mmCIF file of C-alpha atoms in Angstrom:
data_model
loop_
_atom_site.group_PDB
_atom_site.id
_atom_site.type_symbol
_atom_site.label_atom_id
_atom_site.label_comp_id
_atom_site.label_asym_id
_atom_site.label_seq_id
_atom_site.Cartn_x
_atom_site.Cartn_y
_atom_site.Cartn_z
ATOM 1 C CA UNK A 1 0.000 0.000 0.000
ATOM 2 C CA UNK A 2 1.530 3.224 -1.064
ATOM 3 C CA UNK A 3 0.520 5.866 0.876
ATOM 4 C CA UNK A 4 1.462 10.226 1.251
ATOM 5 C CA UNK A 5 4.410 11.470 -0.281
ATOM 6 C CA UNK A 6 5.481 7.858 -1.693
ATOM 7 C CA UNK A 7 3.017 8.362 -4.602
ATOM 8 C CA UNK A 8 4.945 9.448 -7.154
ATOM 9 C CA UNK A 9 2.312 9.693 -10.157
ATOM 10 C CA UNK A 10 2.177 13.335 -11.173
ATOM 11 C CA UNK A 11 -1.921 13.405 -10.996
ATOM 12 C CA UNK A 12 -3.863 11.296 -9.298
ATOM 13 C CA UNK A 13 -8.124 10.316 -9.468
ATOM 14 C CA UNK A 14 -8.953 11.198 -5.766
ATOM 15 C CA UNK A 15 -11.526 9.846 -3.319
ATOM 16 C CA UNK A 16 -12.932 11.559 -0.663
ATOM 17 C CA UNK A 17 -13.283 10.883 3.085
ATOM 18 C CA UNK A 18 -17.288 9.632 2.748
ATOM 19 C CA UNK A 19 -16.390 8.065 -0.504
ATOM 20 C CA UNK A 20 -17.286 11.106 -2.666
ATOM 21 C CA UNK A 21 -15.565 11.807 -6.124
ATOM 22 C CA UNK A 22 -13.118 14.562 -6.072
ATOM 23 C CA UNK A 23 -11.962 14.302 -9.941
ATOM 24 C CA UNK A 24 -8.362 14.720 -11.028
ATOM 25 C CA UNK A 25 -6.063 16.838 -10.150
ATOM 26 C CA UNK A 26 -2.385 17.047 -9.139
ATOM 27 C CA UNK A 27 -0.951 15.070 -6.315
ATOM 28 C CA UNK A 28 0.436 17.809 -4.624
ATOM 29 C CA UNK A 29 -2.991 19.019 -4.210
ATOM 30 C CA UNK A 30 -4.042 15.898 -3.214
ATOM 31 C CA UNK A 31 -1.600 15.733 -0.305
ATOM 32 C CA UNK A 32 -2.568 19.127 0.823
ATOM 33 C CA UNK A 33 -5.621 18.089 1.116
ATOM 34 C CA UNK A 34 -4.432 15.363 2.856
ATOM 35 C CA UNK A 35 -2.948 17.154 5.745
ATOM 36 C CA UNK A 36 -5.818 19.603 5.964
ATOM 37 C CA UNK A 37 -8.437 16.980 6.984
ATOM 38 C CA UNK A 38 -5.305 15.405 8.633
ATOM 39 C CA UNK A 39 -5.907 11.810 6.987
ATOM 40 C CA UNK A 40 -3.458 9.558 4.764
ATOM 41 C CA UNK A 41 -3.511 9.690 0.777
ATOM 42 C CA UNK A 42 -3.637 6.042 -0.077
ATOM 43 C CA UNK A 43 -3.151 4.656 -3.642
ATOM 44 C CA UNK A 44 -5.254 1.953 -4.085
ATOM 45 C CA UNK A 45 -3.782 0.541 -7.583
ATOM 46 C CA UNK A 46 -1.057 1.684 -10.160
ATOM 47 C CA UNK A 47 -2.404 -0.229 -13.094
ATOM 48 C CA UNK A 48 -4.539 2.969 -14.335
ATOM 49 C CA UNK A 49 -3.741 6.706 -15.221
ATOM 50 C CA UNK A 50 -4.208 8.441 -13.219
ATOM 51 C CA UNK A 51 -4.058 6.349 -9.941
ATOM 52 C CA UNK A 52 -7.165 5.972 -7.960
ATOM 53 C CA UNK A 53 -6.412 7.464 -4.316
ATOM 54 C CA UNK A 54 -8.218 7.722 -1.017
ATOM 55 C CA UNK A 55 -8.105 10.131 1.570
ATOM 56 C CA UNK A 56 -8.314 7.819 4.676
ATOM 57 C CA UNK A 57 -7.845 8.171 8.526
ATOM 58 C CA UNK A 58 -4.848 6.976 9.469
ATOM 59 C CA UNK A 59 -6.065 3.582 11.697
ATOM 60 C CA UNK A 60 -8.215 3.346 9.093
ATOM 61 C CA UNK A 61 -5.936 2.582 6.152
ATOM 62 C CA UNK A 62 -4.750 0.472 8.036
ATOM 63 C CA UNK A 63 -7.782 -1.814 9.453
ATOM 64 C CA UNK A 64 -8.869 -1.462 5.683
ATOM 65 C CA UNK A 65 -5.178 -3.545 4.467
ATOM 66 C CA UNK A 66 -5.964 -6.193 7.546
ATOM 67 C CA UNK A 67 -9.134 -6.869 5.870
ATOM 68 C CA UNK A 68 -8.323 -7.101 2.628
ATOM 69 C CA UNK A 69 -5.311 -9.757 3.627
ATOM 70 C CA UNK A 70 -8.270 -11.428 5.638
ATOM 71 C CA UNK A 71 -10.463 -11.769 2.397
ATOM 72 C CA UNK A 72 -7.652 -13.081 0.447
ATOM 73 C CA UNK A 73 -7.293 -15.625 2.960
ATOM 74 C CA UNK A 74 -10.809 -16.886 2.627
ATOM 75 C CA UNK A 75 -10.369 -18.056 -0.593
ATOM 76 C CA UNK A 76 -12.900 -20.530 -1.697
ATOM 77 C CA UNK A 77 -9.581 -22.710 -3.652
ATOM 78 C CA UNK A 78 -7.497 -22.925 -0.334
ATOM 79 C CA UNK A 79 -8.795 -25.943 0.910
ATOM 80 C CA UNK A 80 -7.251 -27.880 3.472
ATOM 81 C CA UNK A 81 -6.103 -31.378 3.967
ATOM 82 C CA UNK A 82 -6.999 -33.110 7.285
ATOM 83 C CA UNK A 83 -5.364 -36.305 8.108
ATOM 84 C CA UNK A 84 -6.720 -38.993 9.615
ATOM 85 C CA UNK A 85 -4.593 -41.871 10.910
ATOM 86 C CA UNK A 86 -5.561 -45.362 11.214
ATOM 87 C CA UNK A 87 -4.544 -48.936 12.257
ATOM 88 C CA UNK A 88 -5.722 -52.197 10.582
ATOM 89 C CA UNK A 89 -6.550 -53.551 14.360
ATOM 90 C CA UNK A 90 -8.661 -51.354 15.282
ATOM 91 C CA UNK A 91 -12.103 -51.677 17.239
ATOM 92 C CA UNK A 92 -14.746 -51.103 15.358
ATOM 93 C CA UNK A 93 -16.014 -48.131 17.185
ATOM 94 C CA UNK A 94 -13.046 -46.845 17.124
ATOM 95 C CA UNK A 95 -13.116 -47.209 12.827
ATOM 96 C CA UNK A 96 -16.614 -45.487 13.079
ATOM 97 C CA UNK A 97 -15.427 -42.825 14.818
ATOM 98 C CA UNK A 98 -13.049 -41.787 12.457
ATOM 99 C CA UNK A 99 -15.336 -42.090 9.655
ATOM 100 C CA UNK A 100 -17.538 -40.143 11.070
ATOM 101 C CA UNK A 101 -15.064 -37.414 11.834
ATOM 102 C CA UNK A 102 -13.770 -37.805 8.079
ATOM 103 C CA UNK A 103 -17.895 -37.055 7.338
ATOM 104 C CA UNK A 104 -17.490 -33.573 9.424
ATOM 105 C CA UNK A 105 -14.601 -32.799 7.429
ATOM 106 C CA UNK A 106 -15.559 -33.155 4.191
ATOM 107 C CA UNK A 107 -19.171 -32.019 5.142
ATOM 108 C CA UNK A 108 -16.834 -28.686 6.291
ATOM 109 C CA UNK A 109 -15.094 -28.412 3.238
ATOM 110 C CA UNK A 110 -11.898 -29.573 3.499
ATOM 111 C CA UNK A 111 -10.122 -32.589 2.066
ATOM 112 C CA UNK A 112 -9.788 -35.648 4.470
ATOM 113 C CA UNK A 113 -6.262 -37.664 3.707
ATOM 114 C CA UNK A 114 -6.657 -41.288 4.935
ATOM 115 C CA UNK A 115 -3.342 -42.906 6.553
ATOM 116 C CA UNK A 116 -4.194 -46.624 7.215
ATOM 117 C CA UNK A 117 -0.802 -48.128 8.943
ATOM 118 C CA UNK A 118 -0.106 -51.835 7.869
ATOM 119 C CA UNK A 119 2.733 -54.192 8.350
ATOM 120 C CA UNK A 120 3.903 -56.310 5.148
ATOM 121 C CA UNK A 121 2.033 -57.324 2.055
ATOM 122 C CA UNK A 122 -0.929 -59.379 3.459
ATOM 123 C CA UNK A 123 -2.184 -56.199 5.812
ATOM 124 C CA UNK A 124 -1.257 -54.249 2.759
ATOM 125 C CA UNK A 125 -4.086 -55.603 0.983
ATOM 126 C CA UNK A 126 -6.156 -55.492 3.939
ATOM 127 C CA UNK A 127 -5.512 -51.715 4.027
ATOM 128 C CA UNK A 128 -6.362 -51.503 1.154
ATOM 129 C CA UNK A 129 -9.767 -53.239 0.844
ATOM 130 C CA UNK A 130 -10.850 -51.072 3.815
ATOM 131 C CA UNK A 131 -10.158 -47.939 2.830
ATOM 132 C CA UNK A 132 -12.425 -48.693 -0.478
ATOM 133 C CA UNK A 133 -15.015 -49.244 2.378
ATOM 134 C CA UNK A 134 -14.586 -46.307 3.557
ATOM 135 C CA UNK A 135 -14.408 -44.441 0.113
ATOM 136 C CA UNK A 136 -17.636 -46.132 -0.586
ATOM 137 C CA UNK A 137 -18.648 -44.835 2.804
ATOM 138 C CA UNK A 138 -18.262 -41.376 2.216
ATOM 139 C CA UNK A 139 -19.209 -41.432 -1.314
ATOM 140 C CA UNK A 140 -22.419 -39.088 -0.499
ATOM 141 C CA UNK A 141 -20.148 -36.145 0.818
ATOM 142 C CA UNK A 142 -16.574 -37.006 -0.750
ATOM 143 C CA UNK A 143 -15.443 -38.174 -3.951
ATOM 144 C CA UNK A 144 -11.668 -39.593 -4.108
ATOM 145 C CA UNK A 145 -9.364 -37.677 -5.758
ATOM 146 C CA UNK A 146 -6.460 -40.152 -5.287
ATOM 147 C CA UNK A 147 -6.268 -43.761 -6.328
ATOM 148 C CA UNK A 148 -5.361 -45.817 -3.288
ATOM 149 C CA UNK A 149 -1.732 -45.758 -2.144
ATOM 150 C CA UNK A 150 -0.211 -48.839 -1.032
ATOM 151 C CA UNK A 151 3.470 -48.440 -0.208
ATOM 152 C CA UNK A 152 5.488 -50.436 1.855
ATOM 153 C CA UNK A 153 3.858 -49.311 6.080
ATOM 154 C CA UNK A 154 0.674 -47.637 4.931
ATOM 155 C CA UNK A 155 -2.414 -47.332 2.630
ATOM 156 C CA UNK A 156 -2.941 -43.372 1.553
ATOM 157 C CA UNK A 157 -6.441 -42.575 0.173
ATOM 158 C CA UNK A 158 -7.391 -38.522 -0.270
ATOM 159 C CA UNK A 159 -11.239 -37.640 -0.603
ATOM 160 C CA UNK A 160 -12.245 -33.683 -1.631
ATOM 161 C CA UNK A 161 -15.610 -32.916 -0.467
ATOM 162 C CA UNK A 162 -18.333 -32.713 -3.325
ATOM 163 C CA UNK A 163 -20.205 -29.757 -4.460
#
């Protein structure tokens, strides 16, 4: 955010204080204008001529930055990736549980990473024949993105929620 005397475009499109249009004029008006209300001159973009600028109070500027990182933050395409670890001997309460934790999750909208923890290639294919259980499970609120991983101590399935 540049703000005051950093601007260094020669004429800027200025804002007022209640949002009013003030025109065009020079920036050295602008920033006289500035210190009469005794606010901050804020460009808001330098992809136009003249740059749009804002007279704003000086916290103000400043909450209006924290909010704009804030909404940028909230994007709908940052999703994140829960994991949820499991063993091939567990209870079966336990198993339900989890699945319906993964159901929360994805119901949330976030992506639920299964990590089923096996020992050699018989468990292996155990691991792997549950976590298509639980794929077909979930299949109302998660869709796999993944095919199922079976390396060496562990089965790796991811589901992304649907819609």
């Amino acid at each position: 955010m540049i703000k005051n005397e950093k601007i260094k475009a020669a004429e800027v499109q200025l804002t007022g204080l209640n949002g009013e249009d003030l025109g065009v004029m020079s920036t050295r008006e602008a920033l006289a204008l500035a210190k009469q209300y005794k606010v901050d001159l804020v460009c808001m973009s330098l992809m136009s001529s003249p740059p749009p600028c804002k007279l704003i109070g000086a916290g103000a500027a400043r909450d209006e930055a924290q909010q704009a990182k804030k909404q940028a933050g909230k994007s709908p395409d940052k999703r994140k990736v829960k994991e949820i670890r499991l063993q091939l001997q567990m209870e079966d309460h336990d198993r339900d549980v989890k699945q319906s934790q993964a159901e929360r999750i994805l119901k949330k909208g976030d992506s639920v990473k299964f990590v089923i923890q096996v020992h050699g290639a018989k468990e292996g294919e155990a691991g792997k024949v549950w976590a298509e259980e639980l794929c077909k499970a979930l299949k109302d609120v998660g869709s796999r993105t993944t095919g199922i991983q079976v390396s060496g101590k562990q089965v790796v399935v991811q589901l992304d929620p649907i819609g």
